[in-house]
CSV table of C-alpha atoms in Angstrom, one decimal:
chain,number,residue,atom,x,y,z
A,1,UNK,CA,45.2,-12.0,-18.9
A,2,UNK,CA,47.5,-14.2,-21.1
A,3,UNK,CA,45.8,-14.7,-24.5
A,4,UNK,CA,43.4,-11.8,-23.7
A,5,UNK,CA,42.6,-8.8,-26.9
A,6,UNK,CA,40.2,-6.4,-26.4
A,7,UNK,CA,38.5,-5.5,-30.0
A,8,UNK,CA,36.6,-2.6,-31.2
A,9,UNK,CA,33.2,-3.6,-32.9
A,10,UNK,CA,30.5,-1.7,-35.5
A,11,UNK,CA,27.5,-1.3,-33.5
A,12,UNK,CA,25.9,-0.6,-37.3
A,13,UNK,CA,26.5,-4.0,-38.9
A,14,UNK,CA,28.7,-5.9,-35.5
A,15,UNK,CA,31.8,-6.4,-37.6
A,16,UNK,CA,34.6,-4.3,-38.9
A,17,UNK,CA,36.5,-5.6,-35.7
A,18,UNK,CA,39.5,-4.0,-34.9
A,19,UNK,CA,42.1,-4.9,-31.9
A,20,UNK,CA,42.5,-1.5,-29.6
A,21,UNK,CA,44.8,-1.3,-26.6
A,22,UNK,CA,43.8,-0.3,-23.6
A,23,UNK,CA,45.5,0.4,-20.1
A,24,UNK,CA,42.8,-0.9,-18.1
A,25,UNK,CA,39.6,-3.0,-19.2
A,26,UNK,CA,37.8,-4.6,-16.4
A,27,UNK,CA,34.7,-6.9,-17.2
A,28,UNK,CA,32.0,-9.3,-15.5
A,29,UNK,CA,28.9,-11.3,-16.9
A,30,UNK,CA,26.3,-12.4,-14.8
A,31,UNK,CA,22.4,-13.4,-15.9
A,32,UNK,CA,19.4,-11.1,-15.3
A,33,UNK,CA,21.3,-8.3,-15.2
A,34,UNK,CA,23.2,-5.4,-17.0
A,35,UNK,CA,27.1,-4.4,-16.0
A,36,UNK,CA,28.8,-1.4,-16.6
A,37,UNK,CA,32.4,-1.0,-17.1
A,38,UNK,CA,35.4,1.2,-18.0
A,39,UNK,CA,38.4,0.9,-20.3
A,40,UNK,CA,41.5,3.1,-20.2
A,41,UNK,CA,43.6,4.5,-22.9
A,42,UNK,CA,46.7,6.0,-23.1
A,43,UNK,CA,46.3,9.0,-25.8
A,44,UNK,CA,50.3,9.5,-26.2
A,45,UNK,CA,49.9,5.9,-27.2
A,46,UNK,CA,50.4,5.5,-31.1
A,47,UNK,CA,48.0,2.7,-32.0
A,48,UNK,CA,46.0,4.5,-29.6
A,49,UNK,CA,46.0,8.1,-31.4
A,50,UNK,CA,45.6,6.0,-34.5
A,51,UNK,CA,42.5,4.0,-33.0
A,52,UNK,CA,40.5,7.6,-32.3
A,53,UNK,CA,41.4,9.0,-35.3
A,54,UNK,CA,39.9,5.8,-36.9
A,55,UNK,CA,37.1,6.4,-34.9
A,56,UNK,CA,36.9,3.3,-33.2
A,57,UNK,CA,36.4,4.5,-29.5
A,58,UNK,CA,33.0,6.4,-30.5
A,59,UNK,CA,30.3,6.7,-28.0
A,60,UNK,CA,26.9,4.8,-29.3
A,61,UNK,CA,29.2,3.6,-32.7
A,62,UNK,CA,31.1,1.2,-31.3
A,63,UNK,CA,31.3,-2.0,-29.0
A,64,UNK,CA,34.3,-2.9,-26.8
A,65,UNK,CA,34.6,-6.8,-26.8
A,66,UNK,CA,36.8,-8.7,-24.6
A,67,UNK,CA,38.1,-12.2,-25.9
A,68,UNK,CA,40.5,-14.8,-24.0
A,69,UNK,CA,41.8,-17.9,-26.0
A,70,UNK,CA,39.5,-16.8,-29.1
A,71,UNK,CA,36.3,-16.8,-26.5
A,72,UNK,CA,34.4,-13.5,-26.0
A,73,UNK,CA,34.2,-12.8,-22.0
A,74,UNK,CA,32.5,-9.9,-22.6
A,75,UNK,CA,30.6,-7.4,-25.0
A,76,UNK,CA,29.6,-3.3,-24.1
A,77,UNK,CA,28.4,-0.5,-26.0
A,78,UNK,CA,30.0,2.3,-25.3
A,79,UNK,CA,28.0,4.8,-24.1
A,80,UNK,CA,30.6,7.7,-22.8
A,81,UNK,CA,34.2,8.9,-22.8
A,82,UNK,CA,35.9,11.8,-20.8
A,83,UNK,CA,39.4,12.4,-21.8
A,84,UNK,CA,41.6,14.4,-19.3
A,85,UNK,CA,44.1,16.6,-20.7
A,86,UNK,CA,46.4,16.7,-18.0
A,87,UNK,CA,47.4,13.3,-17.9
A,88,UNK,CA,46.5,12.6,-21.7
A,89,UNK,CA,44.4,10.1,-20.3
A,90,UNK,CA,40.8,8.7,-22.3
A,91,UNK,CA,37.8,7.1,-20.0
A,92,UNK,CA,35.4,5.3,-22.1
A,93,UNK,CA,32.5,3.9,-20.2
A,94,UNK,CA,30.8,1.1,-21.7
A,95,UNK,CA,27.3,-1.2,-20.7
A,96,UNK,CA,26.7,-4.8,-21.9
A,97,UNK,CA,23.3,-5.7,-24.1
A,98,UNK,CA,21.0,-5.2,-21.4
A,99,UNK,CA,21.4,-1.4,-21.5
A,100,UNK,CA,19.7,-1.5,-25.0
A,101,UNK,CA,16.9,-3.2,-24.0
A,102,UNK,CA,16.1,-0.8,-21.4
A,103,UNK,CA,15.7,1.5,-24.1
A,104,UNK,CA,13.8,-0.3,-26.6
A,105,UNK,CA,10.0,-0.6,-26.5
A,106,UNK,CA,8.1,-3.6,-26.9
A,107,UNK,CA,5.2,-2.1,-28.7
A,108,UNK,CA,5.3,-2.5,-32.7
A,109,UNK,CA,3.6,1.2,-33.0
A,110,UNK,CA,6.1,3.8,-31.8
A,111,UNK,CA,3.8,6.4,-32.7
A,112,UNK,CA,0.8,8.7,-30.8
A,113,UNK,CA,-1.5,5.2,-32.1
A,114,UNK,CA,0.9,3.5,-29.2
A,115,UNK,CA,-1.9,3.8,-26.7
A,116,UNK,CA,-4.2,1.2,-28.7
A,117,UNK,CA,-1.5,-1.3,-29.2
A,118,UNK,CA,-1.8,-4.9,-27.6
A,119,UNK,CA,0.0,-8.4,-27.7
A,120,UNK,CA,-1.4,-11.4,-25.9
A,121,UNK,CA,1.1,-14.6,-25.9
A,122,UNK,CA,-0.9,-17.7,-24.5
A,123,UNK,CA,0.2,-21.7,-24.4
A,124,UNK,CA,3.9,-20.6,-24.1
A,125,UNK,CA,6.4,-21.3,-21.6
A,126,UNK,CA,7.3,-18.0,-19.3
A,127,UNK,CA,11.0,-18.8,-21.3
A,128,UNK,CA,9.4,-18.3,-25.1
A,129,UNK,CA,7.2,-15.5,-23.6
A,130,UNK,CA,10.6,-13.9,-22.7
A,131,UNK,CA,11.8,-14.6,-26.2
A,132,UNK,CA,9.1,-13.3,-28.0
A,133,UNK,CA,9.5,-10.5,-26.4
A,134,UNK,CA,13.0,-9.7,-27.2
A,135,UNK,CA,12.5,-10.1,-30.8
A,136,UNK,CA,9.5,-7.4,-30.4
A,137,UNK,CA,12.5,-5.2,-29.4
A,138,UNK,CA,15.1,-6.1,-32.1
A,139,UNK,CA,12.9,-6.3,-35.0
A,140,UNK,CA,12.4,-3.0,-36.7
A,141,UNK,CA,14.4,-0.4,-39.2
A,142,UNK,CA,17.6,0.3,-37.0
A,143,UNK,CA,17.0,-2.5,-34.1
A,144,UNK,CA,18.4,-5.2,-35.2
A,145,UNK,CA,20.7,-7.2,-32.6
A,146,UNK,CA,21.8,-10.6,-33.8
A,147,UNK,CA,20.7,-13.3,-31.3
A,148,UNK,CA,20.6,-16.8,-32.0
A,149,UNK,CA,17.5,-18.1,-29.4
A,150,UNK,CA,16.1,-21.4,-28.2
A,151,UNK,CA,13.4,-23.7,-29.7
A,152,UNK,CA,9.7,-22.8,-28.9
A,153,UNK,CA,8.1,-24.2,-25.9
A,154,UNK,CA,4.9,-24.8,-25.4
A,155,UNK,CA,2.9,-24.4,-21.9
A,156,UNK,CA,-0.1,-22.7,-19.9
A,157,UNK,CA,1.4,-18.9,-19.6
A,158,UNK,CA,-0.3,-16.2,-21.4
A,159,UNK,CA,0.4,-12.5,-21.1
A,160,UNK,CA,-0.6,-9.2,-22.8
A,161,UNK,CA,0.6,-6.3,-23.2
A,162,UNK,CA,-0.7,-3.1,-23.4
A,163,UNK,CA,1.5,-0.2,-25.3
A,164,UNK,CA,-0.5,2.7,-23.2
A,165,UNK,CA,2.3,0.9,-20.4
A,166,UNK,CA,4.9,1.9,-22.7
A,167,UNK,CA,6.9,-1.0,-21.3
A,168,UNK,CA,10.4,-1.7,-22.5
A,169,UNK,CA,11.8,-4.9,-23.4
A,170,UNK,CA,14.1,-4.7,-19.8
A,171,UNK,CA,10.6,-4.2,-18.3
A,172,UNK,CA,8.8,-7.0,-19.8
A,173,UNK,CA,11.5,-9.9,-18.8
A,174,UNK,CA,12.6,-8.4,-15.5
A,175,UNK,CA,8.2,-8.7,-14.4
A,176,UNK,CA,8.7,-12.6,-15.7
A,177,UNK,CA,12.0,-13.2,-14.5
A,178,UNK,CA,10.7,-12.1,-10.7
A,179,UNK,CA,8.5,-14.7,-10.9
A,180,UNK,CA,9.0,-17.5,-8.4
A,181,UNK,CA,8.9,-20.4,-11.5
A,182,UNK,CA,10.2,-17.6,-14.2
A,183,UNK,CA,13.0,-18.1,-15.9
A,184,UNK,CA,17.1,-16.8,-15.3
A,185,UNK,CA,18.2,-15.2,-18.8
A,186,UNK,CA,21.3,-14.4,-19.8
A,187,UNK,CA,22.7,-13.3,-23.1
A,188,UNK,CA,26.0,-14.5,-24.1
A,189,UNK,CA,28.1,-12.6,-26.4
A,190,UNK,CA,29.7,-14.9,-28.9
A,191,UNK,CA,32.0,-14.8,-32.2
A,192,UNK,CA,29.6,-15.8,-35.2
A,193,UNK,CA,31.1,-18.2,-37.8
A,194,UNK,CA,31.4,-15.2,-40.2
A,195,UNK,CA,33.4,-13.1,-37.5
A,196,UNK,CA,31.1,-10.7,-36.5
A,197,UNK,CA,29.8,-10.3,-33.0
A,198,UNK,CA,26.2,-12.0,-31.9
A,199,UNK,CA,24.9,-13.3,-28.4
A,200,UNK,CA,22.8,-16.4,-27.7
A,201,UNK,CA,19.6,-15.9,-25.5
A,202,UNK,CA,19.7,-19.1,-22.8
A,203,UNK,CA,17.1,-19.1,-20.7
A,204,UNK,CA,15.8,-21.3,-17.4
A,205,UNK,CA,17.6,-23.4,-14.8
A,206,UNK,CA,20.7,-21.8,-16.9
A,207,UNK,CA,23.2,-24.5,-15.5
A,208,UNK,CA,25.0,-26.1,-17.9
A,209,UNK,CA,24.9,-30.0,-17.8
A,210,UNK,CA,27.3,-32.6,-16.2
A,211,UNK,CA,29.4,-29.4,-15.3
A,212,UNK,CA,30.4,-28.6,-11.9
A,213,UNK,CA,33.6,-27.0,-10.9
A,214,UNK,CA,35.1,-28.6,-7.8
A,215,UNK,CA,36.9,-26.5,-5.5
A,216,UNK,CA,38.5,-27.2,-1.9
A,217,UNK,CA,38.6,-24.1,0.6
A,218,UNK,CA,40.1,-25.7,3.2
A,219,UNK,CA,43.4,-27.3,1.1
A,220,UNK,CA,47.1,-25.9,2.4
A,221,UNK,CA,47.8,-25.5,-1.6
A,222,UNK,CA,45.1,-23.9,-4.1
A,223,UNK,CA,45.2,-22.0,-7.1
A,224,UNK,CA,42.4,-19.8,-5.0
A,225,UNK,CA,42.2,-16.3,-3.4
A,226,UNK,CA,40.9,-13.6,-2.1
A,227,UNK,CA,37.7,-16.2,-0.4
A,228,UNK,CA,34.6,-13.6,1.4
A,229,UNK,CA,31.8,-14.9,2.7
A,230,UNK,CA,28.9,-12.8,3.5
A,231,UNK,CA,25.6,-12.3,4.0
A,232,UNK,CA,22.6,-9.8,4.1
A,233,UNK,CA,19.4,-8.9,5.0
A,234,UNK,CA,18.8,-5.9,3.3
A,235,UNK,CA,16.2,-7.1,0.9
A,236,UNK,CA,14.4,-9.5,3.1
A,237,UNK,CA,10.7,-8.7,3.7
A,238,UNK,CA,7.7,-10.4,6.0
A,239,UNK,CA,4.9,-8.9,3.9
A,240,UNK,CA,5.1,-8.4,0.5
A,241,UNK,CA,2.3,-6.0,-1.5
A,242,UNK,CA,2.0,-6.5,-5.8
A,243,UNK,CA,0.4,-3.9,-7.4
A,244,UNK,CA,-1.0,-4.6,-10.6
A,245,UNK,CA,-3.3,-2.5,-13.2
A,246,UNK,CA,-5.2,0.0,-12.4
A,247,UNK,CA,-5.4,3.4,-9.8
A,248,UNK,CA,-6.9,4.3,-7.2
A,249,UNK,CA,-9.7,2.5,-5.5
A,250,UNK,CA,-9.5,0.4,-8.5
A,251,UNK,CA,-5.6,-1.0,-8.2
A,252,UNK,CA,-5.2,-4.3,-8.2
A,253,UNK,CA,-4.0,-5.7,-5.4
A,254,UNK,CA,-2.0,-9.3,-3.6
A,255,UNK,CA,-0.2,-9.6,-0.9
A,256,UNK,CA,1.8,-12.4,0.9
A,257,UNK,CA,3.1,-12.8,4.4
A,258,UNK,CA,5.4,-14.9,6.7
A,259,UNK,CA,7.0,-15.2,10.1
A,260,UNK,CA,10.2,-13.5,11.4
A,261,UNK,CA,11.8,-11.5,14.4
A,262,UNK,CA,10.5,-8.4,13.1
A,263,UNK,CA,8.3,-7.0,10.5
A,264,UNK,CA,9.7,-6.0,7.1
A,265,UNK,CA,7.3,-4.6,4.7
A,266,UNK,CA,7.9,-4.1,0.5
A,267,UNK,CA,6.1,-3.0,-2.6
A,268,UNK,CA,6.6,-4.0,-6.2
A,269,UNK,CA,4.5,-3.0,-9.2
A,270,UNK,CA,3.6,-5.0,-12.0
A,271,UNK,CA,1.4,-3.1,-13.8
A,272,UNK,CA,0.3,-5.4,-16.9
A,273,UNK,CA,-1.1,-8.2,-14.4
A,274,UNK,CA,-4.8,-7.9,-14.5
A,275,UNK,CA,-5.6,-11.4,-13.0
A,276,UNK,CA,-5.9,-11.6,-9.1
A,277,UNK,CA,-4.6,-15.1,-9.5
A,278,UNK,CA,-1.5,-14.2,-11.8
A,279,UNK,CA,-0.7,-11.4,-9.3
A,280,UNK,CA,-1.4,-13.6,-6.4
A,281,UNK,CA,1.5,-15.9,-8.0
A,282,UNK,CA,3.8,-12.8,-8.4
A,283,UNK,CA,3.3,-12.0,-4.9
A,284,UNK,CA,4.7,-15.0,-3.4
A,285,UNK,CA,7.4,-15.0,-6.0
A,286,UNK,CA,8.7,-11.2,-4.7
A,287,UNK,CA,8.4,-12.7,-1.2
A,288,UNK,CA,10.4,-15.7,-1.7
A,289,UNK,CA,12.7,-13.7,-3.6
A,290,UNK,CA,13.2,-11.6,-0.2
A,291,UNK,CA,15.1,-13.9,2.0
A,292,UNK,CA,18.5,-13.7,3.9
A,293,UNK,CA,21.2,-13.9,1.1
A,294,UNK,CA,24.8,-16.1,1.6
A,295,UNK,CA,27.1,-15.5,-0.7
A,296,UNK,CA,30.9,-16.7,-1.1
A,297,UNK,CA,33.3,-15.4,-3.2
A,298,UNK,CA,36.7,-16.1,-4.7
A,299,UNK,CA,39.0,-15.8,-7.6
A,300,UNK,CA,40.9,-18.6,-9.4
A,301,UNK,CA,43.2,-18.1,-12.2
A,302,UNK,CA,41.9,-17.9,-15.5
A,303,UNK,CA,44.1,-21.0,-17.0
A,304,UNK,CA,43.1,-23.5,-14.2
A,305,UNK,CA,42.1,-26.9,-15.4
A,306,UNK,CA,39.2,-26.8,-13.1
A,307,UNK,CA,36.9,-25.1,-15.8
A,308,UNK,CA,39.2,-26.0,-19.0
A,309,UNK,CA,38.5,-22.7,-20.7
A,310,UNK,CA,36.8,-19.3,-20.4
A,311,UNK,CA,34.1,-21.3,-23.3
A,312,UNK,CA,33.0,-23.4,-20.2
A,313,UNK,CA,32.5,-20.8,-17.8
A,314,UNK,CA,28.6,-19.7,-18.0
A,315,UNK,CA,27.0,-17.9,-15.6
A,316,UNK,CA,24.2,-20.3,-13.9
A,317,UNK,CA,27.5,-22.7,-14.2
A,318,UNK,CA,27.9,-25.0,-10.4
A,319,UNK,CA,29.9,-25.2,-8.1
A,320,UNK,CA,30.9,-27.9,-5.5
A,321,UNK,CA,33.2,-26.2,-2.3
A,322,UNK,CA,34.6,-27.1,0.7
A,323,UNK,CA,35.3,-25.7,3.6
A,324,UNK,CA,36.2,-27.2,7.5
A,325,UNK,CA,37.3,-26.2,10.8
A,326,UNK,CA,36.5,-22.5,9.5
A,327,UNK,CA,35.7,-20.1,12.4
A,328,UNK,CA,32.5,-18.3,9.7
A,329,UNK,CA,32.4,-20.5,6.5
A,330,UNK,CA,29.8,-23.6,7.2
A,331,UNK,CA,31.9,-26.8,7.2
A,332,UNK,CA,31.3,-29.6,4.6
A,333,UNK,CA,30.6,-29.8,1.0
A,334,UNK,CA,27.9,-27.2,-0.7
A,335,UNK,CA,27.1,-26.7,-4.2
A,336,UNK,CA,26.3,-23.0,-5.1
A,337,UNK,CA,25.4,-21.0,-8.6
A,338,UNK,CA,27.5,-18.6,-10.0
A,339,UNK,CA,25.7,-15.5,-10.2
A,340,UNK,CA,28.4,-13.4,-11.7
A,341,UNK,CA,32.0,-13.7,-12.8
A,342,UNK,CA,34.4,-10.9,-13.6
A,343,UNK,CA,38.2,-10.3,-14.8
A,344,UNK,CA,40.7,-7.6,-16.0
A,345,UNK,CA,42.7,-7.4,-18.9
A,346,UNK,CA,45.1,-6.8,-16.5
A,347,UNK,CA,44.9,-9.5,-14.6
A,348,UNK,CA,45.8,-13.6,-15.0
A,349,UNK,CA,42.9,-13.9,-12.3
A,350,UNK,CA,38.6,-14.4,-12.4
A,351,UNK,CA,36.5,-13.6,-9.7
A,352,UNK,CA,33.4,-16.4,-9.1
A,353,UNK,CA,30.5,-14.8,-7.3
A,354,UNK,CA,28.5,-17.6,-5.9
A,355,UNK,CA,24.9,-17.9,-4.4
């Protein structure tokens, strides 16, 4: 994309930034969930040799961080590389923030005491609950992640937290996000005023206000492509079981059930719930969750003046479309979220995933 670098970033301290150049650097953000991604390089390449000489594509040392117009797009640790000799070729794969937390424990005792450790949150929002949280799995010799986060809020929620669970941070928000009045979360990778690399947690209805991007499907001229719309079934479910603490005879158990052509059944664990009531709640949350899924697609060019810049493009962002005499696509106007949004370096175009 015009205006596009791709940087190389200290995972120690997330500075020392250094522009790389690779062949090939897709991306995408979306909330709630992690993305993986490769970047190419050309070892003949001179700033290239240079660059791994300088150690700057090392696995686990060192993110890659995608910026258009001065915005970050996108941030990854990288995790692998695999360089193929024949066609002096390097693969680096690399996994955006939520990777980490899906390897960092929530408990404060990391040691054989872990079994005794407990947390209860109460009069919180599910959002700060999710916060607190996080900062249990960046706080620590060696875990720090700079993440600017929302204000407190206050509210009736209350959880605990059991280290004999041995849940990781991923775990703890991915139970609350399921819920049916939990919160989205998404962690957006940003430039600090000092330079160095940092993401802001958002958290909620994750739509940012008096922002809706306006498109029209159904106009002879656009600055649109490649437009899908599908839709699936694979997740849905007429009877939904939660399992929460305990075994055996003594598992806690809710379920939830509803009508439709034919009977779908699915089982989801969440294993700190020890409340019949709380677990009640997550059970109709995992069933609503489980529904027939429309999605429509499409990419627009990065410097349309529908969005202004890549700064105003936020997953959880709206948008209002179009679409008539269409022999699939409903007719008439419909807003939708967008769930995920993803680009090349190599390309002048984004792709909106909407829901």
């Amino acid at each position: 994309m015009k205006g596009t670098r791709v940087w190389s970033v200290s995972a120690t301290n997330f500075a020392d930034k250094a522009l790389i150049s690779p062949t090939d650097c897709p991306w995408s953000r979306a909330p709630n969930a992690g993305a993986s991604h490769t970047a190419g390089f050309n070892v003949n390449d001179v700033a290239t040799k240079a660059h791994m000489k300088a150690g700057l594509l090392e696995p686990m040392e060192r993110f890659i961080v995608v910026e258009d117009g001065g915005v970050v797009t996108y941030a990854g640790l990288i995790w692998d590389d695999n360089y193929t000799k024949d066609n002096q070729s390097l693969t680096i794969t690399h996994d955006d923030i939520w990777s980490i937390f899906d390897l960092r424990l929530i408990s404060e005792d990391r040691t054989s005491s872990i079994p005794s450790w407990k947390k209860t949150y109460s009069g919180l929002s599910y959002d700060t609950i999710a916060k607190r949280l996080i900062q249990l799995a960046t706080t620590g010799v060696g875990r720090n992640i700079p993440i600017r986060y929302e204000d407190d809020y206050t509210g009736g929620e209350t959880r605990t937290y059991n280290g004999y669970n041995l849940d990781t941070a991923l775990d703890a928000i991915t139970e609350i996000m399921d819920l049916d009045d939990g919160p989205d979360i998404d962690f957006r990778p940003e430039w600090a005023p000092d330079g160095s690399l940092r993401w802001t947690m958002r958290t909620g209805d994750l739509s940012p206000e008096a922002q809706t991007i306006e498109v029209n499907l159904a106009a002879p001229k656009t600055d649109l492509k490649g437009v899908s719309y599908k839709r699936s079934g694979r997740t849905k479910a007429t009877h939904q079981i939660a399992i929460g603490e305990g075994s055996g005879i003594d598992m806690l158990v809710a379920t939830a059930s509803r009508t439709g052509p034919i009977a779908l059944e699915a089982i989801d664990q969440f294993k700190n719930i020890k409340d019949a009531t709380q677990l009640q709640k997550n059970a109709n949350s995992a069933l609503a969750a489980r529904k027939l899924i429309s999605q429509i697609d499409f990419s627009i060019r990065a410097d349309s003046a529908r969005f202004g810049n890549m700064w105003d493009l936020k997953p959880g962002t709206l948008v209002r479309w179009y679409s008539i005499d269409d022999p699939r696509i409903p007719d008439g106007w419909h807003t939708s979220e967008i769930i995920k949004y993803s680009g090349n370096v190599t390309s002048d175009w984004i792709k909106l995933e909407l829901q």
